[in-house]
C-alpha positions as CSV (number, residue, x, y, z in Angstrom):
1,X,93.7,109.8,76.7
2,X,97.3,110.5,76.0
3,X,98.0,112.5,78.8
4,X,96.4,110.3,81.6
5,X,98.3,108.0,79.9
6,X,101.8,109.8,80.4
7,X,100.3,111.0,83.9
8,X,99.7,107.8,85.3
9,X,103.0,106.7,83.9
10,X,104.6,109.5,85.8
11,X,102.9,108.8,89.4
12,X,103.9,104.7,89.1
13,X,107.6,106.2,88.2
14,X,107.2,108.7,91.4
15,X,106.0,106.3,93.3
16,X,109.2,103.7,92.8
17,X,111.7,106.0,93.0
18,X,110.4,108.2,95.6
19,X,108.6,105.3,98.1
20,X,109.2,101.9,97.0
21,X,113.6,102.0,95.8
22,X,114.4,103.5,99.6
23,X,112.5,100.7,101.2
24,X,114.0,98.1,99.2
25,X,117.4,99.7,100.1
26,X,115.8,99.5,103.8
27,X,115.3,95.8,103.4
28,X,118.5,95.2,101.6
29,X,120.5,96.7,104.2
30,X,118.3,95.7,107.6
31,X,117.4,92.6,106.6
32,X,113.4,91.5,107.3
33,X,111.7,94.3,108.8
34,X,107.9,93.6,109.3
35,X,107.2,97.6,109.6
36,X,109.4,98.2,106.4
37,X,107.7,95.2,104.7
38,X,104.4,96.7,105.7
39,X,104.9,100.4,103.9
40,X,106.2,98.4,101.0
41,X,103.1,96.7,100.1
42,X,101.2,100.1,101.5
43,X,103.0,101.9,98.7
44,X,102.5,99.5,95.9
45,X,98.9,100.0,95.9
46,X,99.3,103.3,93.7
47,X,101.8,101.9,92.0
48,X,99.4,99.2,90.9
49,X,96.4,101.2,90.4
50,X,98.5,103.6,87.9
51,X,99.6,100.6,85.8
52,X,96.1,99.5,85.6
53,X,95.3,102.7,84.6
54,X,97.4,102.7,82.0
55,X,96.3,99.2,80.7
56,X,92.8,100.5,80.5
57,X,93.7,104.1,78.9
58,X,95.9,101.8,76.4
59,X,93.2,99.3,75.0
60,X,90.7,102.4,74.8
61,X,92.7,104.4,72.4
62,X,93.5,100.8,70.8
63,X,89.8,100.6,70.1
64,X,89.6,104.1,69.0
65,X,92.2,103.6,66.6
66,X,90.6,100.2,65.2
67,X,87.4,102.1,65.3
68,X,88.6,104.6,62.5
69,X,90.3,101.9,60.5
């Protein structure tokens, strides 16, 4: 559980510094860009799925943990 943990922590870090900081920059810079707006939402989709995979792996090794107790 530990290292899907630290893996999906890894892809939602990849995926904001490689995808989502250079369109931010794109939008900062250009103003409103529908198209730029567009691959910004398209490329928050794994960043959400990896923090919800980390919510889950997190309260399962919680209940593991209480389990033992």
């Amino acid at each position: 559980m530990s290292v899907t943990n630290v893996a999906a922590g890894i892809v939602g870090l990849l995926v904001t510094a490689l995808l989502a900081i250079p369109r931010h920059a794109r939008l900062e810079k250009g103003g409103k860009n529908p198209a730029t707006i567009t691959e910004l939402v398209r490329c928050n989709w794994p960043r959400t799925a990896a923090i919800s995979v980390q919510a889950v792996v997190t309260v399962l090794m919680l209940v593991h943990v209480s389990a033992r107790a």
